Structure formats: structure tokens, C-alpha cells
CSV table of C-alpha atoms and ligand atoms in Angstrom, one decimal:
chain,number,residue,atom,x,y,z
A,32,MET,CA,77.9,108.5,73.1
A,33,ALA,CA,76.0,106.5,70.6
A,34,ARG,CA,78.0,106.1,67.3
A,35,ARG,CA,76.2,107.7,64.3
A,36,LYS,CA,75.1,106.0,61.4
A,37,LYS,CA,77.2,105.8,58.3
A,38,LEU,CA,75.0,106.0,55.3
A,39,TYR,CA,77.4,106.0,52.4
A,40,GLU,CA,81.2,106.0,51.9
A,41,GLY,CA,82.6,107.2,48.5
A,42,LYS,CA,86.1,107.8,47.3
A,43,ALA,CA,86.6,111.1,49.0
A,44,LYS,CA,83.9,111.6,51.5
A,45,ILE,CA,81.6,109.9,53.9
A,46,LEU,CA,77.9,110.7,54.7
A,47,TYR,CA,76.6,110.2,58.1
A,48,GLU,CA,73.1,110.5,59.5
A,49,GLY,CA,72.5,114.2,60.4
A,50,PRO,CA,71.2,115.5,63.8
A,51,GLU,CA,67.6,116.5,62.3
A,52,PRO,CA,65.6,114.9,59.8
A,53,GLY,CA,66.5,115.9,56.3
A,54,THR,CA,70.1,116.6,57.1
A,55,LEU,CA,73.4,114.8,56.8
A,56,VAL,CA,76.9,115.1,57.9
A,57,GLN,CA,79.5,115.1,54.9
A,58,TYR,CA,83.0,114.1,56.1
A,59,PHE,CA,85.9,115.0,53.8
A,60,LYS,CA,88.7,112.3,53.7
A,61,ASP,CA,92.3,112.7,52.7
A,62,ASP,CA,92.1,110.1,50.0
A,63,ALA,CA,93.0,111.0,46.6
A,64,THR,CA,91.9,109.0,43.6
A,65,ALA,CA,92.1,109.3,39.8
A,66,PHE,CA,91.1,107.3,36.8
A,67,ASN,CA,88.1,105.7,38.7
A,68,ALA,CA,90.4,104.8,41.8
A,69,ALA,CA,93.0,102.9,39.5
A,70,LYS,CA,95.5,105.4,41.0
A,71,SER,CA,95.0,106.4,44.8
A,72,SER,CA,96.9,107.8,47.7
A,73,ILE,CA,96.5,109.6,50.9
A,74,VAL,CA,97.1,113.4,50.7
A,75,ASP,CA,97.7,114.8,54.4
A,76,GLY,CA,95.2,117.6,54.9
A,77,LYS,CA,93.4,117.4,51.7
A,78,GLY,CA,90.0,116.8,53.3
A,79,VAL,CA,90.5,119.7,55.6
A,80,LEU,CA,91.3,121.9,52.8
A,81,ASN,CA,88.4,120.6,50.6
A,82,ASN,CA,85.9,121.0,53.4
A,83,ARG,CA,86.9,124.7,53.9
A,84,LEU,CA,87.0,125.4,50.0
A,85,SER,CA,83.7,123.7,49.5
A,86,GLU,CA,82.2,125.8,52.4
A,87,PHE,CA,83.5,128.9,50.9
A,88,PHE,CA,82.1,128.3,47.4
A,89,MET,CA,78.8,127.0,48.5
A,90,THR,CA,78.4,130.0,50.8
A,91,GLY,CA,79.3,132.4,48.0
A,92,LEU,CA,76.9,130.7,45.7
A,93,GLY,CA,74.2,130.9,48.4
A,94,ASN,CA,74.9,134.6,48.8
A,95,ILE,CA,74.1,135.4,45.3
A,96,GLY,CA,71.0,133.3,45.3
A,97,VAL,CA,72.2,130.0,43.7
A,98,PRO,CA,70.7,127.2,45.8
A,99,THR,CA,73.1,124.5,47.3
A,100,HIS,CA,72.7,121.9,49.9
A,101,PHE,CA,75.3,123.4,52.3
A,102,LEU,CA,74.1,124.4,55.8
A,103,LYS,CA,77.1,125.1,57.9
A,104,ARG,CA,80.5,123.8,58.5
A,105,LEU,CA,80.8,121.7,61.7
A,106,ASN,CA,84.5,121.2,62.2
A,107,MET,CA,87.6,120.7,60.3
A,108,ARG,CA,86.5,117.9,58.3
A,109,GLU,CA,82.8,117.9,58.5
A,110,GLN,CA,79.8,120.0,57.3
A,111,LEU,CA,76.0,119.9,57.8
A,112,ILE,CA,74.3,119.6,54.6
A,113,ARG,CA,70.5,119.1,53.5
A,114,ALA,CA,69.8,115.6,52.2
A,115,ALA,CA,69.1,115.7,48.6
A,116,ASP,CA,68.3,112.9,46.0
A,117,ILE,CA,71.4,113.1,43.9
A,118,LEU,CA,70.8,112.8,40.2
A,119,PRO,CA,72.8,110.1,38.5
A,120,LEU,CA,74.7,112.7,36.4
A,121,GLU,CA,77.8,114.8,36.5
A,122,ILE,CA,77.5,118.3,35.0
A,123,ILE,CA,80.8,119.4,33.4
A,124,VAL,CA,81.1,123.1,32.4
A,125,ARG,CA,84.3,124.1,30.2
A,126,ASN,CA,85.8,127.4,29.4
A,127,PHE,CA,88.9,126.1,27.9
A,128,ALA,CA,89.7,122.8,26.2
A,129,ALA,CA,91.6,120.3,28.6
A,130,GLY,CA,91.4,116.8,29.8
A,131,SER,CA,88.8,114.4,27.9
A,132,MET,CA,87.7,117.3,25.6
A,133,ALA,CA,91.1,118.1,24.4
A,134,LYS,CA,91.8,114.4,23.8
A,135,ARG,CA,88.4,113.7,22.0
A,136,LEU,CA,88.5,116.7,19.7
A,137,GLY,CA,92.4,116.9,19.3
A,138,LEU,CA,92.6,120.3,20.7
A,139,GLU,CA,95.6,121.9,22.5
A,140,GLU,CA,94.8,122.1,26.2
A,141,GLY,CA,94.2,125.7,27.0
A,142,THR,CA,92.4,126.6,23.7
A,143,ALA,CA,89.8,129.0,24.5
A,144,LEU,CA,86.3,127.8,23.6
A,145,PRO,CA,83.7,130.0,21.9
A,146,ARG,CA,81.6,130.0,24.9
A,147,PRO,CA,81.1,128.0,28.1
A,148,ILE,CA,80.1,124.4,27.1
A,149,VAL,CA,78.1,122.3,29.3
A,150,GLU,CA,78.1,118.5,29.1
A,151,PHE,CA,76.6,115.5,31.0
A,152,CYS,CA,78.1,112.3,32.1
A,153,TYR,CA,76.2,109.4,33.5
A,154,LYS,CA,77.5,108.6,37.0
A,155,ASP,CA,78.4,104.9,36.9
A,156,ASP,CA,81.9,104.0,38.1
A,157,LYS,CA,81.9,100.5,36.2
A,158,LEU,CA,81.3,102.3,33.1
A,159,GLY,CA,83.8,105.2,33.8
A,160,ASP,CA,81.2,108.0,33.9
A,161,PRO,CA,80.5,108.1,30.2
A,162,MET,CA,79.5,111.4,28.4
A,163,VAL,CA,75.7,111.2,27.4
A,164,PRO,CA,73.5,113.3,25.3
A,165,GLU,CA,70.2,115.0,26.6
A,166,GLU,CA,68.4,112.3,24.6
A,167,TYR,CA,69.6,109.6,26.8
A,168,ILE,CA,69.0,111.4,30.0
A,169,ILE,CA,65.3,111.9,29.1
A,170,ALA,CA,64.7,108.6,27.5
A,171,PHE,CA,66.2,106.7,30.5
A,172,GLY,CA,64.4,108.8,33.0
A,173,TRP,CA,67.5,110.1,34.8
A,174,ALA,CA,66.0,113.7,34.5
A,175,SER,CA,63.3,115.6,32.8
A,176,GLN,CA,63.6,118.2,30.0
A,177,GLN,CA,62.8,120.9,32.7
A,178,ASP,CA,65.4,119.4,35.0
A,179,ILE,CA,68.0,119.6,32.1
A,180,GLU,CA,67.1,123.3,31.6
A,181,ASP,CA,67.2,124.0,35.2
A,182,MET,CA,70.7,122.1,35.4
A,183,VAL,CA,72.1,124.0,32.7
A,184,ALA,CA,71.0,127.4,34.1
A,185,LEU,CA,72.5,126.4,37.5
A,186,ALA,CA,75.7,125.3,36.0
A,187,VAL,CA,76.1,128.4,34.1
A,188,ARG,CA,75.6,130.5,37.2
A,189,VAL,CA,78.1,128.5,39.1
A,190,ASN,CA,80.5,129.1,36.3
A,191,ASP,CA,80.1,132.8,36.3
A,192,TYR,CA,80.5,132.9,40.0
A,193,LEU,CA,83.7,130.7,40.3
A,194,PHE,CA,85.2,132.2,37.1
A,195,GLY,CA,85.0,135.5,38.7
A,196,VAL,CA,86.2,134.4,42.1
A,197,MET,CA,89.1,132.6,40.7
A,198,TYR,CA,90.1,135.4,38.2
A,199,GLY,CA,90.2,137.8,41.1
A,200,ALA,CA,92.8,135.4,42.7
A,201,GLY,CA,94.8,135.1,39.6
A,202,ILE,CA,93.4,131.6,38.7
A,203,ARG,CA,92.1,130.4,35.3
A,204,LEU,CA,89.0,128.3,35.7
A,205,VAL,CA,89.5,125.9,32.9
A,206,ASP,CA,86.5,123.5,33.7
A,207,PHE,CA,84.7,121.9,36.7
A,208,LYS,CA,82.2,119.4,37.5
A,209,ILE,CA,79.1,119.8,39.8
A,210,GLU,CA,76.5,117.3,41.0
A,211,VAL,CA,72.8,118.3,41.6
A,212,GLY,CA,70.3,117.0,44.0
A,213,ARG,CA,66.5,117.3,44.4
A,214,ILE,CA,65.2,118.8,47.7
A,215,TRP,CA,61.4,119.0,48.4
A,216,ASP,CA,59.8,121.8,50.4
A,217,GLY,CA,56.4,120.2,50.9
A,218,ASP,CA,55.1,119.4,47.3
A,219,TYR,CA,57.6,121.8,45.8
A,220,MET,CA,60.8,120.3,44.3
A,221,ARG,CA,63.9,122.3,43.4
A,222,LEU,CA,67.3,121.5,42.3
A,223,VAL,CA,70.4,122.4,44.3
A,224,VAL,CA,74.1,122.2,44.0
A,225,ALA,CA,75.2,119.3,46.0
A,226,ASP,CA,78.4,117.2,46.6
A,227,GLU,CA,81.4,119.4,46.7
A,228,ILE,CA,83.2,122.2,44.9
A,229,SER,CA,86.8,121.9,45.4
A,230,PRO,CA,90.2,121.7,43.4
A,231,ASP,CA,89.3,117.9,43.2
A,232,SER,CA,86.4,118.7,40.7
A,233,CYS,CA,87.9,121.8,38.8
A,234,ARG,CA,90.8,122.5,36.6
A,235,LEU,CA,92.5,125.6,37.9
A,236,TRP,CA,95.6,127.1,36.3
A,237,ASP,CA,97.7,130.2,37.5
A,238,ILE,CA,96.9,132.9,35.0
A,239,GLU,CA,100.5,134.0,34.9
A,240,THR,CA,102.7,130.8,34.9
A,241,GLY,CA,100.0,128.2,33.9
A,242,ARG,CA,100.8,126.3,37.0
A,243,LYS,CA,98.2,123.5,37.7
A,244,LEU,CA,96.5,124.0,41.1
A,245,ASP,CA,94.0,121.2,41.0
A,246,LYS,CA,93.8,117.5,40.9
A,247,ASP,CA,95.6,117.1,37.6
A,248,VAL,CA,98.9,117.7,39.9
A,249,PHE,CA,98.1,114.1,41.2
A,250,ARG,CA,96.6,112.6,38.1
A,251,ARG,CA,99.8,113.6,36.2
A,252,ASP,CA,102.5,113.5,39.0
A,253,LEU,CA,103.2,117.2,38.9
A,254,GLY,CA,104.3,117.7,42.5
A,255,SER,CA,102.6,118.2,45.9
A,256,LEU,CA,98.8,118.2,45.7
A,257,SER,CA,98.5,119.7,49.2
A,258,ASP,CA,100.7,122.5,48.2
A,259,ALA,CA,98.7,123.2,45.1
A,260,TYR,CA,95.3,123.1,47.1
A,261,SER,CA,97.0,125.3,50.0
A,262,GLU,CA,97.8,127.8,47.4
A,263,VAL,CA,94.3,128.1,46.2
A,264,ALA,CA,93.0,128.4,49.8
A,265,ARG,CA,95.8,131.0,50.5
A,266,ARG,CA,94.9,133.1,47.7
A,267,LEU,CA,91.2,133.0,48.3
A,268,GLY,CA,91.8,134.0,51.9
A,269,VAL,CA,90.2,130.8,53.1
A,270,MET,CA,92.8,129.6,55.6
A,271,PRO,CA,96.5,129.8,56.3
A,272,SER,CA,98.4,126.6,55.1
A,273,SER,CA,99.5,125.8,58.7
A,274,VAL,CA,95.9,124.7,59.8
A,275,THR,CA,96.0,121.7,57.6
A,276,HIS,CA,99.1,120.3,59.4
A,277,ALA,CA,98.5,120.7,62.9
A,278,THR,CA,101.2,118.3,63.9
A,279,ARG,CA,103.8,119.9,61.4
A,280,PRO,CA,103.7,123.6,61.9
A,281,THR,CA,104.7,125.6,58.9
A,282,ILE,CA,105.6,129.4,58.6
A,283,VAL,CA,102.8,131.3,57.4
A,284,ASN,CA,103.9,134.6,55.6
B,245,TMP,P1,87.5,115.6,32.1
B,245,TMP,O1,88.2,116.6,31.2
B,245,TMP,O2,88.4,114.6,32.5
B,245,TMP,O3,86.3,115.1,31.4
B,245,TMP,O4,87.2,116.5,33.3
B,245,TMP,C1,86.3,117.6,33.3
B,245,TMP,C2,86.3,118.1,34.7
B,245,TMP,O5,85.5,117.3,35.5
B,245,TMP,C3,87.5,118.4,35.4
B,245,TMP,O6,87.5,119.6,36.0
B,245,TMP,C4,87.7,117.3,36.4
B,245,TMP,C5,86.2,117.1,36.7
B,245,TMP,N1,86.0,115.6,37.0
B,245,TMP,C6,85.6,115.2,38.2
B,245,TMP,O7,85.4,116.1,39.0
B,245,TMP,N2,85.4,113.9,38.4
B,245,TMP,C7,85.6,113.0,37.4
B,245,TMP,O8,85.3,111.8,37.8
B,245,TMP,C8,86.0,113.4,36.1
B,245,TMP,C9,86.5,112.4,35.1
B,245,TMP,C10,86.3,114.7,36.0
């Protein structure tokens, strides 16, 4: 079989040419990185979990009419997606202060915000993805005023959906990051949710205990990252924990 073409390799995923024009295959790796890859490790089964979790969230968003790049899951680590031109921005939505916002404003982590707050970062690893105001985005041509309005509207809808799904699973959605891409249907362009939605790109705290169930477990050395992600998957009914460790069976209750 001819080897398919690798188009891009990032820290956590690889993109391959897809079977049809306008499609790509997105492969989820087990690599965990933090602080712009200053810290990195391999977490057994993380790619499998994130593939399934991202499928779950993207499918749920599609079901409520939020456009995404997701087409279908192909296997344990791969999904078929629509090719999109990714905007060089990270869109962060925060419901509670944590991470860089807590630090910047001197707020205690977990402080409820008056309303969900949307912020943009410019995607550039060398610069450490700096937060940028809308003025910069428009002036440097990264996106138009209309794109910004559309991105905020998308991000707020994703927040409402994810917040509700997580709440139902006893999890507090503290904040999350999405990426957005452009897709053309003929002359018509629309923005869709792209990349992935997984515990790598969210802050998720157990509502009762405050236990962290996201990548902060790795960033802050708080225990097993795969246990945390498996717990999210289990609560959402996405997959039994044993599936991620085919060679190391565990007992599923
Ligand atoms: P922050 O508090 O470090 O700015 O992160 C806000 C949210 O964005 C948090 O849920 C983690 C997520 N995030 C990413 O997905 N990728 C990144 O590179 C960073 C810095 C944060």
C-alpha cells in the first residue's frame, strides 16, 4: 500500500492527506507537552482518549448546529476531518479565573467571573502564544471584524454546550481553548470549530472535590494524566478505561 503523505506534525497530532480532496486524516499522538514543550512526556493511551473525546464533543456540537471540521472517526487514533484554513489564533473562553488570568489579575483560582470572558491569543510558539487585543487581529489581517464577531459567537455556543455536558457529568468547566478554520463551499466561506476539544485544551475540575481532570495534572505534576482523562471519558460514557490499554487489561466496574 502506498504510504500516505504527512502534511504537518504538531506537538500532539499529525495531519495526513485524506482520501478525498478537501479532507484530512488527523492522528492523535500520546505526546504530552506543556509550557511550549519545555516539559514533555509520553502518556500511554492519551491519543486514544483524546480522539474519542474530541469525536464526542465535535459530534455533540454538530447535533446542535455548531459547525465543526469533524467528519468521522476512522479508528482508535485517527479521524477524518474537513480541510480548513486554520486562523493563527487561539480562542479562550473562561468561566472561572485560573491559569494565566488568575496570575495576571492576582485572582484566586476558581473565582467565578461575572460572565464568560472570551480572549484571543496569537498562535506563535516562538512568542509563547501572546494574548492579543482585537485591534491587533484586524490591523495585522489575521481576521476581519466580521470573523471576530463570528468567532465570539461560536466560542460562546461551544461554551454553553460544553458547560452543560460537563455539569451533567459532575465536572466544572473552568476554561477552554478552541481553534477555528475557514471552509469554502463554492464562493461561500464559513468558520468552523477545528483542531480538537479534549482535556488537553480545557480546565476541568470535579464539582464536589475540585480534583483536576485536565492537562494541569501534567503541567503541575498532580498524578496520572491518563487516569484523569479516563475519568472524564468514563463519566461522559465515552469509553471504558480498559480500551486505552489493550495490552494492559484493567477491570471496568
Ligand atoms: P491559560 O490560563 O494558560 O491562558 O489557559 C487557558 C486555557 O487554554 C486552558 O484551558 C488551557 C488552554 N490552553 C491550550 O489549550 N493551549 C495552550 O497553549 C495554552 C497556553 C492554554
